[in-house]
PDB file of C-alpha atoms in Angstrom:
ATOM      1  CA  UNK A  26      62.923  97.118 125.016  1.00 37.00           C
ATOM      2  CA  UNK A  27      65.476  99.649 123.957  1.00 37.00           C
ATOM      3  CA  UNK A  28      62.928 102.341 123.246  1.00 39.00           C
ATOM      4  CA  UNK A  29      61.571 102.381 126.813  1.00 36.00           C
ATOM      5  CA  UNK A  30      64.974 103.530 128.048  1.00 36.00           C
ATOM      6  CA  UNK A  31      64.017 106.999 126.848  1.00 38.00           C
ATOM      7  CA  UNK A  32      61.689 107.380 129.818  1.00 37.00           C
ATOM      8  CA  UNK A  33      64.675 107.003 132.123  1.00 31.00           C
ATOM      9  CA  UNK A  34      67.065 109.199 130.217  1.00 37.00           C
ATOM     10  CA  UNK A  35      67.846 112.740 131.309  1.00 33.00           C
ATOM     11  CA  UNK A  36      67.038 115.657 129.085  1.00 32.00           C
ATOM     12  CA  UNK A  37      70.660 116.245 128.200  1.00 34.00           C
ATOM     13  CA  UNK A  38      72.591 113.100 127.456  1.00 40.00           C
ATOM     14  CA  UNK A  39      76.322 112.591 127.545  1.00 40.00           C
ATOM     15  CA  UNK A  40      77.996 110.738 124.728  1.00 45.00           C
ATOM     16  CA  UNK A  41      80.798 108.740 126.274  1.00 41.00           C
ATOM     17  CA  UNK A  42      83.300 107.151 123.951  1.00 40.00           C
ATOM     18  CA  UNK A  43      85.437 104.141 124.706  1.00 37.00           C
ATOM     19  CA  UNK A  44      87.726 102.887 121.995  1.00 34.00           C
ATOM     20  CA  UNK A  45      87.672  99.406 120.558  1.00 32.00           C
ATOM     21  CA  UNK A  46      89.933  97.731 118.028  1.00 31.00           C
ATOM     22  CA  UNK A  47      89.189  94.813 115.769  1.00 34.00           C
ATOM     23  CA  UNK A  48      90.600  93.094 112.715  1.00 34.00           C
ATOM     24  CA  UNK A  49      89.054  91.028 109.907  1.00 37.00           C
ATOM     25  CA  UNK A  50      87.478  94.138 108.406  1.00 40.00           C
ATOM     26  CA  UNK A  51      85.247  93.843 105.368  1.00 43.00           C
ATOM     27  CA  UNK A  52      86.211  97.041 103.554  1.00 45.00           C
ATOM     28  CA  UNK A  53      89.546  98.526 102.535  1.00 48.00           C
ATOM     29  CA  UNK A  54      88.232 101.897 103.696  1.00 60.00           C
ATOM     30  CA  UNK A  55      88.064 100.700 107.303  1.00 65.00           C
ATOM     31  CA  UNK A  56      90.946 100.619 109.773  1.00 65.00           C
ATOM     32  CA  UNK A  57      91.672  98.095 112.501  1.00 61.00           C
ATOM     33  CA  UNK A  58      90.536 100.605 115.145  1.00 77.00           C
ATOM     34  CA  UNK A  59      87.155 101.260 113.499  1.00 92.00           C
ATOM     35  CA  UNK A  60      83.786 100.123 114.853  1.00 94.00           C
ATOM     36  CA  UNK A  61      81.607 100.662 111.752  1.00 95.00           C
ATOM     37  CA  UNK A  62      78.247  99.352 112.985  1.00 94.00           C
ATOM     38  CA  UNK A  63      76.525  98.556 116.261  1.00 90.00           C
ATOM     39  CA  UNK A  64      77.678  94.926 116.073  1.00 88.00           C
ATOM     40  CA  UNK A  65      81.286  95.853 115.345  1.00 90.00           C
ATOM     41  CA  UNK A  66      83.595  95.015 112.418  1.00 89.00           C
ATOM     42  CA  UNK A  67      83.028  91.267 112.835  1.00 87.00           C
ATOM     43  CA  UNK A  68      79.228  91.676 113.102  1.00 86.00           C
ATOM     44  CA  UNK A  69      79.123  89.878 116.452  1.00 87.00           C
ATOM     45  CA  UNK A  70      79.764  92.552 119.078  1.00 86.00           C
ATOM     46  CA  UNK A  71      83.238  91.227 119.898  1.00 84.00           C
ATOM     47  CA  UNK A  72      86.808  92.459 119.801  1.00 80.00           C
ATOM     48  CA  UNK A  73      89.854  90.216 119.466  1.00 73.00           C
ATOM     49  CA  UNK A  74      92.107  92.756 121.207  1.00 71.00           C
ATOM     50  CA  UNK A  75      93.392  92.133 124.733  1.00 71.00           C
ATOM     51  CA  UNK A  76      94.694  94.591 127.289  1.00 70.00           C
ATOM     52  CA  UNK A  77      93.329  97.621 125.440  1.00 70.00           C
ATOM     53  CA  UNK A  78      89.654  97.630 126.352  1.00 72.00           C
ATOM     54  CA  UNK A  79      88.467  99.501 129.469  1.00 72.00           C
ATOM     55  CA  UNK A  80      87.338  97.115 132.188  1.00 75.00           C
ATOM     56  CA  UNK A  81      86.929  99.662 134.988  1.00 80.00           C
ATOM     57  CA  UNK A  82      85.308 103.018 134.370  1.00 81.00           C
ATOM     58  CA  UNK A  83      82.588 105.352 135.578  1.00 85.00           C
ATOM     59  CA  UNK A  84      81.320 108.840 134.687  1.00 85.00           C
ATOM     60  CA  UNK A  85      84.746 110.362 135.404  1.00 84.00           C
ATOM     61  CA  UNK A  86      87.419 107.650 135.315  1.00 85.00           C
ATOM     62  CA  UNK A  87      88.398 106.056 132.028  1.00 82.00           C
ATOM     63  CA  UNK A  88      86.561 108.667 129.947  1.00 87.00           C
ATOM     64  CA  UNK A  89      88.703 110.523 127.418  1.00 88.00           C
ATOM     65  CA  UNK A  90      86.062 113.112 126.594  1.00 93.00           C
ATOM     66  CA  UNK A  91      82.347 113.702 126.780  1.00 93.00           C
ATOM     67  CA  UNK A  92      79.974 116.032 124.993  1.00 94.00           C
ATOM     68  CA  UNK A  93      76.301 116.918 125.199  1.00 92.00           C
ATOM     69  CA  UNK A  94      74.046 115.574 122.493  1.00 93.00           C
ATOM     70  CA  UNK A  95      71.257 117.840 121.184  1.00 91.00           C
ATOM     71  CA  UNK A  96      68.720 115.351 122.532  1.00 89.00           C
ATOM     72  CA  UNK A  97      68.103 111.696 123.434  1.00 88.00           C
ATOM     73  CA  UNK A  98      69.092 108.792 121.225  1.00 91.00           C
ATOM     74  CA  UNK A  99      69.011 105.003 121.497  1.00 90.00           C
ATOM     75  CA  UNK A 100      71.471 104.629 118.611  1.00 94.00           C
ATOM     76  CA  UNK A 101      74.917 103.135 119.199  1.00 94.00           C
ATOM     77  CA  UNK A 102      77.799 105.418 118.159  1.00 96.00           C
ATOM     78  CA  UNK A 103      80.106 104.078 115.466  1.00 97.00           C
ATOM     79  CA  UNK A 104      83.781 104.921 114.842  1.00 96.00           C
ATOM     80  CA  UNK A 105      85.209 105.284 111.332  1.00 97.00           C
ATOM     81  CA  UNK A 106      88.410 106.936 110.124  1.00 96.00           C
ATOM     82  CA  UNK A 107      88.930 108.993 113.275  1.00 96.00           C
ATOM     83  CA  UNK A 108      85.299 110.116 113.445  1.00 98.00           C
ATOM     84  CA  UNK A 109      82.384 109.203 115.694  1.00 98.00           C
ATOM     85  CA  UNK A 110      78.909 109.107 114.132  1.00 99.00           C
ATOM     86  CA  UNK A 111      75.603 108.976 115.998  1.00 98.00           C
ATOM     87  CA  UNK A 112      71.999 110.018 115.412  1.00 97.00           C
ATOM     88  CA  UNK A 113      69.944 112.212 117.730  1.00 95.00           C
ATOM     89  CA  UNK A 114      67.014 114.621 117.790  1.00 92.00           C
ATOM     90  CA  UNK A 115      67.029 118.391 118.132  1.00 86.00           C
ATOM     91  CA  UNK A 116      65.706 119.934 121.341  1.00 68.00           C
ATOM     92  CA  UNK A 117      65.566 123.731 121.326  1.00 63.00           C
ATOM     93  CA  UNK A 118      65.972 126.097 124.262  1.00 57.00           C
ATOM     94  CA  UNK A 119      63.114 125.751 126.701  1.00 55.00           C
ATOM     95  CA  UNK A 120      62.723 122.054 125.986  1.00 54.00           C
ATOM     96  CA  UNK A 121      60.386 122.482 123.021  1.00 55.00           C
ATOM     97  CA  UNK A 122      61.243 120.106 120.207  1.00 53.00           C
ATOM     98  CA  UNK A 123      60.619 121.626 116.769  1.00 50.00           C
ATOM     99  CA  UNK A 124      58.388 119.557 114.540  1.00 50.00           C
ATOM    100  CA  UNK A 125      60.439 120.050 111.394  1.00 51.00           C
ATOM    101  CA  UNK A 126      63.951 118.836 110.697  1.00 49.00           C
ATOM    102  CA  UNK A 127      64.322 117.351 114.177  1.00 81.00           C
ATOM    103  CA  UNK A 128      66.164 114.158 113.191  1.00 93.00           C
ATOM    104  CA  UNK A 129      69.915 114.721 113.254  1.00 95.00           C
ATOM    105  CA  UNK A 130      73.006 113.050 111.825  1.00 97.00           C
ATOM    106  CA  UNK A 131      76.049 113.964 113.940  1.00 98.00           C
ATOM    107  CA  UNK A 132      79.797 113.582 113.437  1.00 99.00           C
ATOM    108  CA  UNK A 133      82.402 114.137 116.172  1.00 98.00           C
ATOM    109  CA  UNK A 134      86.189 114.044 116.208  1.00 98.00           C
ATOM    110  CA  UNK A 135      87.308 110.816 117.844  1.00 96.00           C
ATOM    111  CA  UNK A 136      90.270 112.317 119.693  1.00 95.00           C
ATOM    112  CA  UNK A 137      88.706 115.499 121.062  1.00 97.00           C
ATOM    113  CA  UNK A 138      84.926 115.052 120.917  1.00 97.00           C
ATOM    114  CA  UNK A 139      84.599 118.243 118.871  1.00 98.00           C
ATOM    115  CA  UNK A 140      81.495 118.420 116.681  1.00 98.00           C
ATOM    116  CA  UNK A 141      82.669 118.245 113.055  1.00 99.00           C
ATOM    117  CA  UNK A 142      79.298 118.405 111.337  1.00 98.00           C
ATOM    118  CA  UNK A 143      75.588 118.190 112.038  1.00 96.00           C
ATOM    119  CA  UNK A 144      72.901 117.570 109.419  1.00 95.00           C
ATOM    120  CA  UNK A 145      69.122 117.722 109.639  1.00 91.00           C
ATOM    121  CA  UNK A 146      68.253 114.385 108.093  1.00 93.00           C
ATOM    122  CA  UNK A 147      64.510 114.094 108.721  1.00 89.00           C
ATOM    123  CA  UNK A 148      61.948 114.503 105.968  1.00 87.00           C
ATOM    124  CA  UNK A 149      59.042 115.109 108.342  1.00 85.00           C
ATOM    125  CA  UNK A 150      57.273 111.914 107.262  1.00 86.00           C
ATOM    126  CA  UNK A 151      54.573 110.820 109.708  1.00 84.00           C
ATOM    127  CA  UNK A 152      53.132 107.309 109.202  1.00 79.00           C
ATOM    128  CA  UNK A 153      49.366 107.585 108.733  1.00 74.00           C
ATOM    129  CA  UNK A 154      49.729 111.204 109.829  1.00 76.00           C
ATOM    130  CA  UNK A 155      50.363 110.103 113.428  1.00 76.00           C
ATOM    131  CA  UNK A 156      52.893 111.403 115.913  1.00 74.00           C
ATOM    132  CA  UNK A 157      55.484 114.080 115.275  1.00 77.00           C
ATOM    133  CA  UNK A 158      58.409 114.534 112.907  1.00 79.00           C
ATOM    134  CA  UNK A 159      60.835 113.238 115.521  1.00 80.00           C
ATOM    135  CA  UNK A 160      58.801 110.615 117.419  1.00 80.00           C
ATOM    136  CA  UNK A 161      55.743 108.408 117.181  1.00 78.00           C
ATOM    137  CA  UNK A 162      54.766 108.375 120.858  1.00 76.00           C
ATOM    138  CA  UNK A 163      56.003 109.335 124.324  1.00 76.00           C
ATOM    139  CA  UNK A 164      57.966 106.107 124.825  1.00 76.00           C
ATOM    140  CA  UNK A 165      60.674 106.653 122.211  1.00 81.00           C
ATOM    141  CA  UNK A 166      61.884 108.742 119.301  1.00 89.00           C
ATOM    142  CA  UNK A 167      62.945 107.961 115.760  1.00 91.00           C
ATOM    143  CA  UNK A 168      66.697 108.245 116.519  1.00 93.00           C
ATOM    144  CA  UNK A 169      66.753 104.588 117.574  1.00 92.00           C
ATOM    145  CA  UNK A 170      68.507 102.670 114.756  1.00 94.00           C
ATOM    146  CA  UNK A 171      72.303 102.946 114.723  1.00 96.00           C
ATOM    147  CA  UNK A 172      74.248 104.462 111.813  1.00 98.00           C
ATOM    148  CA  UNK A 173      76.478 102.224 109.708  1.00 98.00           C
ATOM    149  CA  UNK A 174      79.532 102.829 107.522  1.00 98.00           C
ATOM    150  CA  UNK A 175      81.490 100.997 104.840  1.00 96.00           C
ATOM    151  CA  UNK A 176      84.564 103.178 105.333  1.00 96.00           C
ATOM    152  CA  UNK A 177      83.771 105.781 102.689  1.00 97.00           C
ATOM    153  CA  UNK A 178      80.114 106.602 103.396  1.00 98.00           C
ATOM    154  CA  UNK A 179      77.837 106.558 106.420  1.00 99.00           C
ATOM    155  CA  UNK A 180      74.106 105.763 106.360  1.00 99.00           C
ATOM    156  CA  UNK A 181      71.628 107.018 108.959  1.00 98.00           C
ATOM    157  CA  UNK A 182      68.275 105.261 109.281  1.00 97.00           C
ATOM    158  CA  UNK A 183      65.398 106.529 111.431  1.00 95.00           C
ATOM    159  CA  UNK A 184      62.242 104.923 112.792  1.00 91.00           C
ATOM    160  CA  UNK A 185      59.980 106.951 110.494  1.00 91.00           C
ATOM    161  CA  UNK A 186      61.587 105.309 107.447  1.00 93.00           C
ATOM    162  CA  UNK A 187      64.052 108.059 106.504  1.00 96.00           C
ATOM    163  CA  UNK A 188      67.305 106.599 105.176  1.00 98.00           C
ATOM    164  CA  UNK A 189      70.024 109.158 104.371  1.00 98.00           C
ATOM    165  CA  UNK A 190      73.572 108.474 103.194  1.00 99.00           C
ATOM    166  CA  UNK A 191      76.502 110.917 103.515  1.00 99.00           C
ATOM    167  CA  UNK A 192      80.185 110.788 102.765  1.00 98.00           C
ATOM    168  CA  UNK A 193      82.396 111.024 105.844  1.00 98.00           C
ATOM    169  CA  UNK A 194      82.631 114.810 105.464  1.00 98.00           C
ATOM    170  CA  UNK A 195      78.857 115.292 105.633  1.00 98.00           C
ATOM    171  CA  UNK A 196      78.026 115.637 101.936  1.00 98.00           C
ATOM    172  CA  UNK A 197      74.613 114.085 101.289  1.00 98.00           C
ATOM    173  CA  UNK A 198      74.855 111.366  98.635  1.00 98.00           C
ATOM    174  CA  UNK A 199      71.290 110.078  98.509  1.00 98.00           C
ATOM    175  CA  UNK A 200      68.111 109.686 100.550  1.00 98.00           C
ATOM    176  CA  UNK A 201      64.830 107.804 100.490  1.00 98.00           C
ATOM    177  CA  UNK A 202      61.974 106.889 102.825  1.00 96.00           C
ATOM    178  CA  UNK A 203      61.249 103.176 103.164  1.00 95.00           C
ATOM    179  CA  UNK A 204      57.667 103.677 104.404  1.00 92.00           C
ATOM    180  CA  UNK A 205      56.857 105.903 101.435  1.00 93.00           C
ATOM    181  CA  UNK A 206      58.276 103.298  99.076  1.00 95.00           C
ATOM    182  CA  UNK A 207      56.776 100.135 100.591  1.00 92.00           C
ATOM    183  CA  UNK A 208      53.943 101.201 102.880  1.00 88.00           C
ATOM    184  CA  UNK A 209      53.708 102.252 106.512  1.00 87.00           C
ATOM    185  CA  UNK A 210      55.414  99.977 109.007  1.00 86.00           C
ATOM    186  CA  UNK A 211      53.241  97.733 111.146  1.00 81.00           C
ATOM    187  CA  UNK A 212      54.887  97.851 114.592  1.00 79.00           C
ATOM    188  CA  UNK A 213      53.724  98.064 118.185  1.00 75.00           C
ATOM    189  CA  UNK A 214      56.810 100.133 119.036  1.00 77.00           C
ATOM    190  CA  UNK A 215      59.103 102.503 117.169  1.00 82.00           C
ATOM    191  CA  UNK A 216      61.102 100.661 114.516  1.00 85.00           C
ATOM    192  CA  UNK A 217      64.729 100.409 115.676  1.00 86.00           C
ATOM    193  CA  UNK A 218      66.423  97.789 113.463  1.00 89.00           C
ATOM    194  CA  UNK A 219      69.712  99.046 112.015  1.00 94.00           C
ATOM    195  CA  UNK A 220      70.858  98.652 108.391  1.00 95.00           C
ATOM    196  CA  UNK A 221      74.024  96.731 107.476  1.00 94.00           C
ATOM    197  CA  UNK A 222      76.696  97.349 104.850  1.00 95.00           C
ATOM    198  CA  UNK A 223      78.274  94.292 103.239  1.00 93.00           C
ATOM    199  CA  UNK A 224      80.371  94.610 100.103  1.00 93.00           C
ATOM    200  CA  UNK A 225      78.783  97.259  97.889  1.00 96.00           C
ATOM    201  CA  UNK A 226      75.267  96.675  99.245  1.00 97.00           C
ATOM    202  CA  UNK A 227      73.183  98.036 102.112  1.00 98.00           C
ATOM    203  CA  UNK A 228      70.705  95.662 103.779  1.00 97.00           C
ATOM    204  CA  UNK A 229      67.666  96.528 105.885  1.00 95.00           C
ATOM    205  CA  UNK A 230      65.425  93.936 107.604  1.00 93.00           C
ATOM    206  CA  UNK A 231      61.798  94.979 108.068  1.00 91.00           C
ATOM    207  CA  UNK A 232      60.244  92.292 110.255  1.00 87.00           C
ATOM    208  CA  UNK A 233      56.768  93.552 111.070  1.00 85.00           C
ATOM    209  CA  UNK A 234      53.665  92.271 112.809  1.00 79.00           C
ATOM    210  CA  UNK A 235      50.617  90.927 111.015  1.00 76.00           C
ATOM    211  CA  UNK A 236      48.040  93.281 112.569  1.00 77.00           C
ATOM    212  CA  UNK A 237      47.741  97.069 112.146  1.00 78.00           C
ATOM    213  CA  UNK A 238      48.510  99.197 115.191  1.00 76.00           C
ATOM    214  CA  UNK A 239      46.304 102.259 115.770  1.00 74.00           C
ATOM    215  CA  UNK A 240      45.509 102.285 112.065  1.00 71.00           C
ATOM    216  CA  UNK A 241      49.150 102.081 110.971  1.00 76.00           C
ATOM    217  CA  UNK A 242      50.199  99.400 108.536  1.00 75.00           C
ATOM    218  CA  UNK A 243      48.126  96.842 106.668  1.00 79.00           C
ATOM    219  CA  UNK A 244      46.554  93.544 107.761  1.00 78.00           C
ATOM    220  CA  UNK A 245      48.889  90.598 107.151  1.00 76.00           C
ATOM    221  CA  UNK A 246      51.747  92.924 106.240  1.00 79.00           C
ATOM    222  CA  UNK A 247      54.708  91.011 104.830  1.00 84.00           C
ATOM    223  CA  UNK A 248      58.062  91.099 106.557  1.00 88.00           C
ATOM    224  CA  UNK A 249      60.917  91.549 104.118  1.00 92.00           C
ATOM    225  CA  UNK A 250      64.612  92.122 103.557  1.00 94.00           C
ATOM    226  CA  UNK A 251      65.596  95.066 101.389  1.00 97.00           C
ATOM    227  CA  UNK A 252      68.900  95.178  99.517  1.00 98.00           C
ATOM    228  CA  UNK A 253      70.079  98.519  98.138  1.00 99.00           C
ATOM    229  CA  UNK A 254      73.012  99.757  96.090  1.00 99.00           C
ATOM    230  CA  UNK A 255      75.250 101.609  98.532  1.00 98.00           C
ATOM    231  CA  UNK A 256      76.251 104.200  95.921  1.00 98.00           C
ATOM    232  CA  UNK A 257      72.788 105.519  95.040  1.00 98.00           C
ATOM    233  CA  UNK A 258      70.354 103.825  97.454  1.00 98.00           C
ATOM    234  CA  UNK A 259      68.339 102.193  94.683  1.00 99.00           C
ATOM    235  CA  UNK A 260      66.680  98.862  95.397  1.00 99.00           C
ATOM    236  CA  UNK A 261      68.583  95.831  94.106  1.00 99.00           C
ATOM    237  CA  UNK A 262      66.109  93.276  95.416  1.00 98.00           C
ATOM    238  CA  UNK A 263      63.323  92.887  97.996  1.00 97.00           C
ATOM    239  CA  UNK A 264      62.673  89.446  99.466  1.00 96.00           C
ATOM    240  CA  UNK A 265      59.648  88.539 101.595  1.00 93.00           C
ATOM    241  CA  UNK A 266      60.372  86.698 104.825  1.00 91.00           C
ATOM    242  CA  UNK A 267      57.425  84.485 105.806  1.00 86.00           C
ATOM    243  CA  UNK A 268      56.535  83.547 109.385  1.00 82.00           C
ATOM    244  CA  UNK A 269      53.423  82.254 111.138  1.00 77.00           C
ATOM    245  CA  UNK A 270      54.279  84.159 114.328  1.00 73.00           C
ATOM    246  CA  UNK A 271      51.797  86.689 115.655  1.00 70.00           C
ATOM    247  CA  UNK A 272      51.948  90.363 116.528  1.00 67.00           C
ATOM    248  CA  UNK A 273      55.153  91.842 117.938  1.00 58.00           C
ATOM    249  CA  UNK A 274      56.887  88.460 118.192  1.00 60.00           C
ATOM    250  CA  UNK A 275      57.672  89.025 114.518  1.00 64.00           C
ATOM    251  CA  UNK A 276      59.830  92.073 115.205  1.00 67.00           C
ATOM    252  CA  UNK A 277      63.617  91.762 115.450  1.00 74.00           C
ATOM    253  CA  UNK A 278      66.859  92.412 113.551  1.00 75.00           C
ATOM    254  CA  UNK A 279      69.349  91.022 111.039  1.00 82.00           C
ATOM    255  CA  UNK A 280      73.122  90.700 110.811  1.00 84.00           C
ATOM    256  CA  UNK A 281      75.815  89.398 108.490  1.00 84.00           C
ATOM    257  CA  UNK A 282      77.922  86.261 108.998  1.00 84.00           C
ATOM    258  CA  UNK A 283      80.904  87.397 106.885  1.00 81.00           C
ATOM    259  CA  UNK A 284      82.897  84.146 106.703  1.00 79.00           C
ATOM    260  CA  UNK A 285      79.867  82.260 105.350  1.00 84.00           C
ATOM    261  CA  UNK A 286      78.544  85.249 103.395  1.00 90.00           C
ATOM    262  CA  UNK A 287      75.064  84.907 104.819  1.00 94.00           C
ATOM    263  CA  UNK A 288      72.513  87.388 106.084  1.00 93.00           C
ATOM    264  CA  UNK A 289      70.906  86.040 109.266  1.00 92.00           C
ATOM    265  CA  UNK A 290      67.560  87.322 110.550  1.00 90.00           C
ATOM    266  CA  UNK A 291      66.193  86.683 114.035  1.00 87.00           C
ATOM    267  CA  UNK A 292      62.474  87.217 114.537  1.00 84.00           C
ATOM    268  CA  UNK A 293      59.062  85.727 113.961  1.00 83.00           C
ATOM    269  CA  UNK A 294      59.972  82.748 116.181  1.00 84.00           C
ATOM    270  CA  UNK A 295      62.668  81.584 113.760  1.00 87.00           C
ATOM    271  CA  UNK A 296      66.220  82.165 112.612  1.00 89.00           C
ATOM    272  CA  UNK A 297      66.718  82.309 108.862  1.00 93.00           C
ATOM    273  CA  UNK A 298      69.850  82.464 106.731  1.00 95.00           C
ATOM    274  CA  UNK A 299      69.739  84.280 103.388  1.00 96.00           C
ATOM    275  CA  UNK A 300      71.981  84.669 100.359  1.00 97.00           C
ATOM    276  CA  UNK A 301      73.192  88.320 100.264  1.00 96.00           C
ATOM    277  CA  UNK A 302      73.220  88.193  96.464  1.00 96.00           C
ATOM    278  CA  UNK A 303      69.488  87.646  96.016  1.00 97.00           C
ATOM    279  CA  UNK A 304      67.838  87.270  99.436  1.00 96.00           C
ATOM    280  CA  UNK A 305      66.881  83.645  98.876  1.00 97.00           C
ATOM    281  CA  UNK A 306      66.353  81.715 102.099  1.00 96.00           C
ATOM    282  CA  UNK A 307      69.092  79.107 102.594  1.00 96.00           C
ATOM    283  CA  UNK A 308      68.008  77.622 105.910  1.00 95.00           C
ATOM    284  CA  UNK A 309      65.504  78.078 108.729  1.00 93.00           C
ATOM    285  CA  UNK A 310      65.575  77.097 112.401  1.00 90.00           C
ATOM    286  CA  UNK A 311      62.740  77.373 114.958  1.00 82.00           C
ATOM    287  CA  UNK A 312      60.364  77.628 116.641  1.00 65.00           C
ATOM    288  CA  UNK A 313      60.913  78.592 120.275  1.00 58.00           C
ATOM    289  CA  UNK A 314      57.693  80.491 120.963  1.00 58.00           C
ATOM    290  CA  UNK A 315      54.694  78.288 121.959  1.00 52.00           C
TER     291      UNK A 315
END
């Protein structure tokens, strides 16, 4: 899993940026060269461009710039309006990570790699009082979900439930904590699903297991999709997503199919398609797990 990569990562990571271009963007605020979420502008990880993408590169060749991050991160960088956004954690001199304000939202200049702004986004929330402000255990940290942008704002979500939205210049617009609002997550590993902008809404899938882990979460916790207003972060609707799967087989992610205007969730041994307007389940396909 993505979180285990942390054990193999060096103390100081290098953010390496390669540029992608795509069309069929969903917001007038986005440009054809933007990559506004971890799945790209078409929500499928693909680019329609040819001859522009790097096919041969290493740590030196094909790299326009590189810069040291404050600490490790499993988040994918995104590119919007000439800026690169990524989350990270703060590691102080001597390798001691402070317990307060350690979750970071970072913005770099796309052309030069210069740091444009850095915000301490963490609230210090610890589910069931466990772990630290920046991580739950030694296998990962909370800077695992990827940021997402609609072209005018950028939202950073962290594994402890902190969800913070800024404008592209770093002005905080709103914040909330999903675990405080709806109960502690019930996961074996650090939550790493990323939110998704579509239209004027922000969507977050919370597909969680049905058994508490080390006292965190509730028995038979319901998985759900949360839809929020992108302007103020307030809940528009919350839709339960039922599955008979067990334990961590429930955990996964969601994405948008823009041409059909559906929100698709993979997890709990099934695929489900949902109406972005109200969260109602349109179809279901499965199961593949015996």
